[in-house]
Amino acid sequence: MNHGRTRTILIADDDSAITTAISVRLASEGHRCIVARSGAEALGCFDRESPDLVICDLHMPDGDGATLAECIRATSSVPIILISGVREVFRRRLRRIADVTFLRKPFLTSDLLQVVDAALVASRSTMHPA
């Protein structure tokens, strides 16, 4: 469900099958997708592209998803969706990062789309109150 304009979504995961599947599905919904393979690469993309939403894996080389979320939160309130099969290792750190959504792998594409749409709608309403 695209709400009238193309949204730029940064997808960060070191698993190319995951980034391909997510980017193909989100592109079919009208979104522009940028892919990064590490936390450091994702942070560079974030700074260059100013995405509307970030989806990132918790376990990545060169800066995990929690570190990426902490860096983003230092300067931005952009919606962040963290994806992982294992959350326990990061539980304490995740509690300290404001406004992140967690989606456990494996997930259904329909669940991802629902979370993405909700995050974008919430972000839009806080940026442009009615």
PDB file of C-alpha atoms in Angstrom, residues 14 31 39 47 52 56 58 63 109 113:
ATOM      1  CA  ASP A  14      24.687  -9.299   4.782  1.00  0.00           C
ATOM      2  CA  HIS A  31       9.165   1.973  -3.083  1.00  0.00           C
ATOM      3  CA  GLY A  39      26.442  -1.670   9.187  1.00  0.00           C
ATOM      4  CA  ASP A  47      23.883   9.807   5.299  1.00  0.00           C
ATOM      5  CA  ASP A  52      12.216   7.368   4.721  1.00  0.00           C
ATOM      6  CA  CYS A  56      18.284  -3.806   9.042  1.00  0.00           C
ATOM      7  CA  LEU A  58      20.867  -7.235  13.853  1.00  0.00           C
ATOM      8  CA  GLY A  63      28.615  -2.596  12.695  1.00  0.00           C
ATOM      9  CA  THR A 109       6.207 -10.970   3.357  1.00  0.00           C
ATOM     10  CA  LEU A 113       4.560  -5.105   4.383  1.00  0.00           C
TER      11      LEU A 113
END
